[in-house]
GROMACS .gro file of C-alpha atoms in nm:
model
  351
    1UNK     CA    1  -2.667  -4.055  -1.313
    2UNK     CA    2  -2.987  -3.816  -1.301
    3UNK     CA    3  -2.993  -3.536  -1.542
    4UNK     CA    4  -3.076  -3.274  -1.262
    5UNK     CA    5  -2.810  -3.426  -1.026
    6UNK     CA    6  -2.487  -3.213  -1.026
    7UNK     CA    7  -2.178  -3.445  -1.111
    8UNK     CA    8  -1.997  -3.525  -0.770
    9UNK     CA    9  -1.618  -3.607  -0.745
   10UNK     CA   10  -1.744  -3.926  -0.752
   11UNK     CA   11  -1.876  -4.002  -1.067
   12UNK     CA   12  -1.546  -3.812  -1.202
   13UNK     CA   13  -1.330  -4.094  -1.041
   14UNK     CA   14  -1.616  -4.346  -1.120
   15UNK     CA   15  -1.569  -4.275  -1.491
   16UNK     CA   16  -1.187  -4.196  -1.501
   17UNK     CA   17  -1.145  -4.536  -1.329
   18UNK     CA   18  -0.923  -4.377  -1.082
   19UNK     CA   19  -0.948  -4.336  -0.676
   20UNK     CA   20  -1.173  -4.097  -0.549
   21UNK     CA   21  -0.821  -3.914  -0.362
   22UNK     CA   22  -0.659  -3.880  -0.707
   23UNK     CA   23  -0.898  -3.677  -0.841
   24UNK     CA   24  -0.909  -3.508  -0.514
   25UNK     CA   25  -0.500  -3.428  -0.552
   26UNK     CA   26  -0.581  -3.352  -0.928
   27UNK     CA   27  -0.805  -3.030  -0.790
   28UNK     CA   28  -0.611  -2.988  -0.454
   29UNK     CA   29  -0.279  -2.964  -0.595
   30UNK     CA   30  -0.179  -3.104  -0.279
   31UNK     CA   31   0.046  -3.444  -0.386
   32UNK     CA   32   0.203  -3.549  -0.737
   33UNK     CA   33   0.035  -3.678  -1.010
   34UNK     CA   34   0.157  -3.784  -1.336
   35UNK     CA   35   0.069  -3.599  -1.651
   36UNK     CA   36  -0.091  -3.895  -1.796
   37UNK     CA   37  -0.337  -3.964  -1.452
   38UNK     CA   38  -0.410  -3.614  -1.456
   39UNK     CA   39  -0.514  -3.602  -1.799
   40UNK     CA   40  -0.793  -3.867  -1.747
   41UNK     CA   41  -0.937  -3.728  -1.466
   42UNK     CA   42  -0.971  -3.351  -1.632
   43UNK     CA   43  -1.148  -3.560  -1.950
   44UNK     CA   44  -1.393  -3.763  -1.756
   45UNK     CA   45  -1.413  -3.434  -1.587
   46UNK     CA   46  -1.509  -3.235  -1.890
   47UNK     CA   47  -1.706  -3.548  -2.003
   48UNK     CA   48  -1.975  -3.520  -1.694
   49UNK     CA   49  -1.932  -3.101  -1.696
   50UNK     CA   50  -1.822  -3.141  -1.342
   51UNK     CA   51  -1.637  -2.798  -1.287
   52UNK     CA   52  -1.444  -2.889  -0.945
   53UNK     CA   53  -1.517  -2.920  -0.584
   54UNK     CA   54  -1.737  -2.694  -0.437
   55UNK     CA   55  -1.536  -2.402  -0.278
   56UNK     CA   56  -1.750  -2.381   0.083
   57UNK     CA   57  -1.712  -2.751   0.147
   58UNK     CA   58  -1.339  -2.723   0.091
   59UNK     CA   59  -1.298  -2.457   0.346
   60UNK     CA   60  -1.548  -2.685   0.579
   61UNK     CA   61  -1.280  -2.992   0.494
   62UNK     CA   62  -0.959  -2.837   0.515
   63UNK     CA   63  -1.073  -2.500   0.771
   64UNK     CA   64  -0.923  -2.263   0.515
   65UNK     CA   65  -1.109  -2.046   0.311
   66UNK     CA   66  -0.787  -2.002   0.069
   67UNK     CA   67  -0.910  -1.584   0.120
   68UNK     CA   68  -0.659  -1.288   0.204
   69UNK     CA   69  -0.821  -0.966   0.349
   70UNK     CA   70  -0.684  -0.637   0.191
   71UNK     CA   71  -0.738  -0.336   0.395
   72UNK     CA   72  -0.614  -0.023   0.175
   73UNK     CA   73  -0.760   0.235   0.408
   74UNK     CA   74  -0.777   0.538   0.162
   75UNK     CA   75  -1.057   0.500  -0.080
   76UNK     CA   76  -1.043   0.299  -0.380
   77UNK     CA   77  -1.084   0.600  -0.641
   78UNK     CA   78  -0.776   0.752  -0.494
   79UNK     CA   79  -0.597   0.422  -0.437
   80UNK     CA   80  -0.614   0.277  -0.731
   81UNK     CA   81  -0.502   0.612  -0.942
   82UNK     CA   82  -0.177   0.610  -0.766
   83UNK     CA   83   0.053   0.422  -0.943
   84UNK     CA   84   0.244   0.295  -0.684
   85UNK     CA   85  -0.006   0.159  -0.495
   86UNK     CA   86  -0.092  -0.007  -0.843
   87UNK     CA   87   0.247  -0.161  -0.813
   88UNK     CA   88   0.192  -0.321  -0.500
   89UNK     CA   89  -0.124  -0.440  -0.570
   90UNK     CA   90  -0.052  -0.615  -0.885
   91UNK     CA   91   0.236  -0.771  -0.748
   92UNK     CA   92   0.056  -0.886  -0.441
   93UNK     CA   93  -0.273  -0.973  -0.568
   94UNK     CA   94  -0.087  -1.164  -0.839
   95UNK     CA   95   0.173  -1.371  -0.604
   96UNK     CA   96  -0.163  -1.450  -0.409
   97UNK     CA   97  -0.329  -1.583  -0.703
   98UNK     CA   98  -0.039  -1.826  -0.802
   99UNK     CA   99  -0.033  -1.936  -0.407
  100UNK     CA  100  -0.383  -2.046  -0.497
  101UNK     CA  101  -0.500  -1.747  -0.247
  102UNK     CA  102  -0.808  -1.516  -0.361
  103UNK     CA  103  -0.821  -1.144  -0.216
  104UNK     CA  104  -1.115  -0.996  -0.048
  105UNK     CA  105  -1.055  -0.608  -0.041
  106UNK     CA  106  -1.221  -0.487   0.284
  107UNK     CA  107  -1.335  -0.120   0.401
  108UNK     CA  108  -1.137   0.013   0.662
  109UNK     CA  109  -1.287  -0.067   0.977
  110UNK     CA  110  -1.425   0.183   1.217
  111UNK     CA  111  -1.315   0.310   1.600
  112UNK     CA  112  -1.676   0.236   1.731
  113UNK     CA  113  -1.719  -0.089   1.802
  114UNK     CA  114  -2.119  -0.106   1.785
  115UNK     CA  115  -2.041  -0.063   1.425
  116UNK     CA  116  -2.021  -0.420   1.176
  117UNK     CA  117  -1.717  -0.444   1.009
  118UNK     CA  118  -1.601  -0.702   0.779
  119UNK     CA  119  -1.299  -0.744   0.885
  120UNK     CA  120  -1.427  -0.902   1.220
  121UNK     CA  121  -1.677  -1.083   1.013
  122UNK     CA  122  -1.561  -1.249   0.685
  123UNK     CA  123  -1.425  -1.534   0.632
  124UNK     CA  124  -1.013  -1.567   0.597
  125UNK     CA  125  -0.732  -1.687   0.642
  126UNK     CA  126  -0.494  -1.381   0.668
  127UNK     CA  127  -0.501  -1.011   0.624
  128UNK     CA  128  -0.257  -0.738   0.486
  129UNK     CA  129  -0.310  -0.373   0.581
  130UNK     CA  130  -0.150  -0.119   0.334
  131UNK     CA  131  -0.110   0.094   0.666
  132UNK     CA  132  -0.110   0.154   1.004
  133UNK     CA  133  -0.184   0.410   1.230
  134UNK     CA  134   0.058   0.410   1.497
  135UNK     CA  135  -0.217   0.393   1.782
  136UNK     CA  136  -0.570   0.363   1.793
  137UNK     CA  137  -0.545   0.123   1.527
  138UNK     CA  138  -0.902  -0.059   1.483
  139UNK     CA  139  -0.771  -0.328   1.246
  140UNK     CA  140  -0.491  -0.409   1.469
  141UNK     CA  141  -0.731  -0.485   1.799
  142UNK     CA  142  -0.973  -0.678   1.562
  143UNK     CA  143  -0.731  -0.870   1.458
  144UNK     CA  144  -0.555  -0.960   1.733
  145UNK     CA  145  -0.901  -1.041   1.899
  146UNK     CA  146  -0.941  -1.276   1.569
  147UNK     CA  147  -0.598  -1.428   1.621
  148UNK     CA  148  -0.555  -1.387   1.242
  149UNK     CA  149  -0.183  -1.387   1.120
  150UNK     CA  150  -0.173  -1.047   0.943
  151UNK     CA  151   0.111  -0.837   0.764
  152UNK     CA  152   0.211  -0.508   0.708
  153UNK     CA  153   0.318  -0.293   0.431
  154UNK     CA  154   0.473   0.027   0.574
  155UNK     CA  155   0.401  -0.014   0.943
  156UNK     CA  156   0.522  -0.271   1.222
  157UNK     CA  157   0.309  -0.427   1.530
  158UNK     CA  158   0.359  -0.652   1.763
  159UNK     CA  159   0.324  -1.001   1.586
  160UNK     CA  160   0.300  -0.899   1.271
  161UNK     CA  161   0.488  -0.967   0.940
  162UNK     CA  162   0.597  -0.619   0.764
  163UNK     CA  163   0.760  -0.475   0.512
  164UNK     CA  164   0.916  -0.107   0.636
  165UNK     CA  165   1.130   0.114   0.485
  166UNK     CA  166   1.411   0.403   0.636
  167UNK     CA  167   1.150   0.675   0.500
  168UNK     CA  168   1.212   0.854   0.822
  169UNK     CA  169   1.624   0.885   0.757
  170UNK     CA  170   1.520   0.947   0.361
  171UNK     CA  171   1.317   1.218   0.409
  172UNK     CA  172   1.574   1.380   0.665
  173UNK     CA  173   1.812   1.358   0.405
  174UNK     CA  174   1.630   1.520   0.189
  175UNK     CA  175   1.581   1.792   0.404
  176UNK     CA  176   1.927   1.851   0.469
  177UNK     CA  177   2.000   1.861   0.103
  178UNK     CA  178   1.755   2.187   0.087
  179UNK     CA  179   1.940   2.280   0.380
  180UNK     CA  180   2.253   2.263   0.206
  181UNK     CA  181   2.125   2.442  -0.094
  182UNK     CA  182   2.083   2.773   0.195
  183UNK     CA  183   1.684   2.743   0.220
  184UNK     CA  184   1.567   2.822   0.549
  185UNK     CA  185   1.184   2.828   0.481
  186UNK     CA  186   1.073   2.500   0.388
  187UNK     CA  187   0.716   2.416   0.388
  188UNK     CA  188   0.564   2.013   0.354
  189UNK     CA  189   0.308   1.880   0.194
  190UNK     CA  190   0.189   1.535   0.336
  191UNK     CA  191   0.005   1.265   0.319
  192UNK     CA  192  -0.349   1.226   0.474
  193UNK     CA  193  -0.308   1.240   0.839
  194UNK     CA  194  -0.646   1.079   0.862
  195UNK     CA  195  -0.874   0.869   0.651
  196UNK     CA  196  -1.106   1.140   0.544
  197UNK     CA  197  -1.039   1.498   0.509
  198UNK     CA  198  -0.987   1.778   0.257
  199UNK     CA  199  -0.671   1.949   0.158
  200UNK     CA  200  -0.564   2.254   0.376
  201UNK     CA  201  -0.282   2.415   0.627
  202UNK     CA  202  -0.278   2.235   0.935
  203UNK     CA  203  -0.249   2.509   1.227
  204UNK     CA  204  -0.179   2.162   1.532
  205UNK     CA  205   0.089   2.046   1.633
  206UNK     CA  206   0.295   1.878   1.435
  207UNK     CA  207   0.284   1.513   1.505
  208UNK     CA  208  -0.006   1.550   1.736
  209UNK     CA  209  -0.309   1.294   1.695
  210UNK     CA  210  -0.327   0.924   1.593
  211UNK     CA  211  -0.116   0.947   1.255
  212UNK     CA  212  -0.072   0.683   0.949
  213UNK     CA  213   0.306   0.590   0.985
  214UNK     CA  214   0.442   0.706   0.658
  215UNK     CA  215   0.252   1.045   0.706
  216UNK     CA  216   0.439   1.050   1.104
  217UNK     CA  217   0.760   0.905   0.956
  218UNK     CA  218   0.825   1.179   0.705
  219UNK     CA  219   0.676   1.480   0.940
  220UNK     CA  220   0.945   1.313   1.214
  221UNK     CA  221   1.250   1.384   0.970
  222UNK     CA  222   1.178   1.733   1.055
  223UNK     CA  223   1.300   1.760   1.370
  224UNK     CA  224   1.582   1.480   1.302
  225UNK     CA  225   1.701   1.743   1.038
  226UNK     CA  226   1.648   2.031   1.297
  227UNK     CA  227   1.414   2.211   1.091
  228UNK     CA  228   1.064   2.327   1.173
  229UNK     CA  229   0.902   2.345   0.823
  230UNK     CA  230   0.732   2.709   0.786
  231UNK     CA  231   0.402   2.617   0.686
  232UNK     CA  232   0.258   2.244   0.675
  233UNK     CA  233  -0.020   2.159   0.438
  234UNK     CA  234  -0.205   1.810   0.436
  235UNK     CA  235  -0.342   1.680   0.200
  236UNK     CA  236  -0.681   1.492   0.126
  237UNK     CA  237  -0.527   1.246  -0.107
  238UNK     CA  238  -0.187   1.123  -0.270
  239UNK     CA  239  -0.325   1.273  -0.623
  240UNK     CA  240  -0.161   1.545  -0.856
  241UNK     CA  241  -0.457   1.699  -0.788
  242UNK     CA  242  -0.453   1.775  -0.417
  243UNK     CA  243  -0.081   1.855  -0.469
  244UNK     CA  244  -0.166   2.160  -0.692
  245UNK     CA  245  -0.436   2.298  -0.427
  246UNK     CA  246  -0.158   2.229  -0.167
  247UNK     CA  247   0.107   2.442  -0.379
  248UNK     CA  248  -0.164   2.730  -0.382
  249UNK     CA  249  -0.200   2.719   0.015
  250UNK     CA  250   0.171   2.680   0.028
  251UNK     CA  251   0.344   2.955  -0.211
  252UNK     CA  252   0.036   3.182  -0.071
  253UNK     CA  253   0.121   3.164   0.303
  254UNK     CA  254   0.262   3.468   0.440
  255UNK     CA  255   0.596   3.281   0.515
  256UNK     CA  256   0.683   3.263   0.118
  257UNK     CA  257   0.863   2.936   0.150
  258UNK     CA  258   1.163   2.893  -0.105
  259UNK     CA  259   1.149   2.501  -0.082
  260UNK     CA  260   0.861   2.253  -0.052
  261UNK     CA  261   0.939   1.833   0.061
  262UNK     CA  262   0.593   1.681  -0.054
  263UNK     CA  263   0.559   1.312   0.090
  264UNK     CA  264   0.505   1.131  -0.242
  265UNK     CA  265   0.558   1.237  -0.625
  266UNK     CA  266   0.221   1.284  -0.713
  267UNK     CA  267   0.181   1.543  -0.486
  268UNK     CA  268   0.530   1.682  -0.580
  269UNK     CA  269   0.391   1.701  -0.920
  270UNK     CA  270   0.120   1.886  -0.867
  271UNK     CA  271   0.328   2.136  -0.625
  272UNK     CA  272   0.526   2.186  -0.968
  273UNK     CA  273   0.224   2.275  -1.148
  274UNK     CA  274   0.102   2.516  -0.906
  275UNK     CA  275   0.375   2.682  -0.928
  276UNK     CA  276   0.398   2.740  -1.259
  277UNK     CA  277   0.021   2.863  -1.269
  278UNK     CA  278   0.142   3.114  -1.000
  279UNK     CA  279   0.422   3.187  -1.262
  280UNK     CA  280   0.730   3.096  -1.039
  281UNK     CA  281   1.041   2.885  -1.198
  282UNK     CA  282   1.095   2.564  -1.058
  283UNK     CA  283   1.410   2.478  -0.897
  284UNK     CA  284   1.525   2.937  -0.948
  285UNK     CA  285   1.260   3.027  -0.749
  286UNK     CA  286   1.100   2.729  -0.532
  287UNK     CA  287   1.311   2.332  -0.482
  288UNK     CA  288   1.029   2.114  -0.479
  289UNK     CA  289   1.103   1.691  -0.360
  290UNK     CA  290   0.888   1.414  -0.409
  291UNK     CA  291   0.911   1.056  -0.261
  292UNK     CA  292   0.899   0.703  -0.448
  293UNK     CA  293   1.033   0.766  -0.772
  294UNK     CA  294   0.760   0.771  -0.966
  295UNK     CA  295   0.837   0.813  -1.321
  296UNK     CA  296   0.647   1.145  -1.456
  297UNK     CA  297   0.680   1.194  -1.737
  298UNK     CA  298   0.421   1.525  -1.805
  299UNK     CA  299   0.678   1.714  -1.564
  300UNK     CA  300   0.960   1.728  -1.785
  301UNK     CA  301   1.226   1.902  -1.842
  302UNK     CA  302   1.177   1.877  -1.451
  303UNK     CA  303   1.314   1.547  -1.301
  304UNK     CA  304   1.229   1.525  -0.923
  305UNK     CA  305   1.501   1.520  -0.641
  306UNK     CA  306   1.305   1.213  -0.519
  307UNK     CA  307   1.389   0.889  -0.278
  308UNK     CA  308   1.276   0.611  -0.502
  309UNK     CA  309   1.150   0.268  -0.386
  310UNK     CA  310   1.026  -0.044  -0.526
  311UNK     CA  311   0.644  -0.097  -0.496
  312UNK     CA  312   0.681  -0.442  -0.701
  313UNK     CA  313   0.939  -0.562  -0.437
  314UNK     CA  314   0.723  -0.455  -0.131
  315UNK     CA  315   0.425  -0.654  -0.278
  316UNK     CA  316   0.604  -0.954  -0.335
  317UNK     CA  317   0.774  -0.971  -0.024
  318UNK     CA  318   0.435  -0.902   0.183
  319UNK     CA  319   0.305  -1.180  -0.052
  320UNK     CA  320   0.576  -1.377   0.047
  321UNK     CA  321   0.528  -1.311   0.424
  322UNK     CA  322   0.157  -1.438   0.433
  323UNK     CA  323   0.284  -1.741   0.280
  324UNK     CA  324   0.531  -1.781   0.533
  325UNK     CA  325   0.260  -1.740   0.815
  326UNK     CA  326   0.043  -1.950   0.696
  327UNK     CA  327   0.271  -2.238   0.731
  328UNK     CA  328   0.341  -2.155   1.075
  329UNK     CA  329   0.630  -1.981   1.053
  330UNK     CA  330   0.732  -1.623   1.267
  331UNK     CA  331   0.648  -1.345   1.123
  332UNK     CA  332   0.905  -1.165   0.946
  333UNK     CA  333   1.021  -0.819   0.955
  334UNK     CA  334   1.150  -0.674   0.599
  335UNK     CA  335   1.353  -0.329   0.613
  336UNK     CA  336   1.403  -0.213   0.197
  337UNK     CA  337   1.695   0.004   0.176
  338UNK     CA  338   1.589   0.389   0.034
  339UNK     CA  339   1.851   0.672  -0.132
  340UNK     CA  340   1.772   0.984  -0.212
  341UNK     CA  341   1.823   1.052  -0.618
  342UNK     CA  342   1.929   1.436  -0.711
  343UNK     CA  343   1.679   1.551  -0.979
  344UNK     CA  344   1.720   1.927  -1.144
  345UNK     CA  345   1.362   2.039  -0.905
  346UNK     CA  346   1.636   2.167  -0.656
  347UNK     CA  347   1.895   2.452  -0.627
  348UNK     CA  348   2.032   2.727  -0.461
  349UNK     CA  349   1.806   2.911  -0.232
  350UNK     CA  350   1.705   3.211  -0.416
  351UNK     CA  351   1.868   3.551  -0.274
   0.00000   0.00000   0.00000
């Protein structure tokens, strides 16, 4: 063999005297082989330096590409400081990796179509979006033009796997526990309504405009609870952060809510903070909830009245579902159940 000639499968089953389609099930993974077969191709292997097939003429043999799109939506610096997106991720990414799948994260594509996006573009197999919007969706047109199995994680479309939960009923319940407690002015604080923004009172209506389906979900439970919240403020990220600029706009509107429902715990947290800066006593003078169940613990003594959920489960399950597709097989529909927990960030309305 020439010295500038890269080794070829080949020589590998050349100089393991074996078949040329054992050593291809040796790298495929795709039939059995016995330890002791397998361990002569991997040292004739090692022997020529031959470090496997090459990837782009196993996608040109077998018309896979073995790649998952990831659209997260929200940018990565936000994304990937929330820890329960971290969950999902880590879980996904990492039930991927064992499927023998490799993740491509993507931008989030834009309305205009004159505009190149890679998610019309790049090569894969399937896609999961970490969201939807619940109409004029980009991602959902391109891929339905692409005829690309796709799932879901918090969101549901026609012919697509997905992983929901009751966040809707959760976050009505919750409501109706401050409602219980006697508090009649209770303000939100939720989750981008869009994909770029800053934080700041939104003056619209409430679930006016194209909105990410947890953010429309948990605004929803307002009017399931009966209760029109007395100020709403959104925020430009789910960051501790945002939530403390949020609790400034919020305890400083001229309705002086007594109880805020902030649509995740980060931004609860921060609420918390704010209003200790502004010197009120959290739950004596303000309730503050949070959603997922994060754990926090830079809050304490406060523990959140919060509705937990598992961000491991949702990311295998999602995982799960692309394997599922990919064999062929109808897309399935996940519901995770949700509670609310009772934390000591609630109480009586103050008098």
């Amino acid at each position: 063999m020439s010295a500038q000639r890269r080794p070829t499968m080949a020589d590998v089953a050349a100089l393991a005297r074996v078949s040329l389609s054992t050593v291809s099930l040796t790298y495929s993974g795709a039939g059995p082989i016995s330890p002791d077969m397998r361990a002569r191709v991997e040292k004739a292997a090692t022997a020529l330096g031959y470090a496997g097939p090459s990837p782009r003429a196993q996608a040109l043999r077998s018309g896979r590409s073995r790649v998952v799109g990831l659209v997260i939506h929200e940018q990565l610096q936000y994304a990937l400081r929330d820890p329960f997106t971290l969950r999902v991720l880590d879980a996904l990414i990492g039930d991927l990796g064992e499927m023998g799948l490799g993740v491509l994260l993507l931008p989030s594509p834009s309305a205009d179509t004159t505009e190149s996006n890679l998610l019309a573009t790049a090569s894969m197999d399937a896609a999961v979006l970490m969201r939807v919007r619940d109409h004029d969706e980009p991602a959902l047109e391109i891929l339905a033009r692409r005829e690309l199995p796709f799932g879901i994680v918090e969101g549901t479309a026609p012919g697509a796997a997905a992983i929901t939960i009751p966040d809707r009923r959760a976050t009505a319940d919750l409501i109706r526990h401050l409602v219980g407690f006697g508090h009649e002015r209770i303000a939100t604080v939720t989750l981008p309504r869009g994909t770029r923004g800053a934080t700041a009172i939104y003056e619209g209506e409430l679930l006016a405009g194209a909105l990410w389906t947890p953010t429309r979900n948990r605004l929803a439970a307002f009017e399931d609870a009966g209760v029109e919240p007395c100020v709403v403020v959104e925020s430009h990220a789910s960051m501790v952060e945002a939530g403390v600029a949020a609790g400034h706009l919020a305890f400083g509107h001229a309705s002086r809510p007594t109880a805020v429902v902030c649509q995740s715990d980060l931004l609860a947290g921060g609420v918390a903070l704010a209003a200790r800066e502004l010197g009120l006593d959290v739950p004596e003078d303000v309730s503050i909830t949070g959603f997922d169940g994060l754990d926090l613990p830079w809050l304490q003594p406060l523990d959140l009245t919060t509705v937990p959920q598992d961000g491991a489960a949702k990311g295998h399950l999602i995982a799960q579902s692309v394997k599922a597709l990919l064999a062929g097989a109808e897309p399935p529909v996940i519901e995770l159940p949700l509670e609310i927990r009772i934390g000591n960030s609630t109480a009586h309305a103050p008098r």
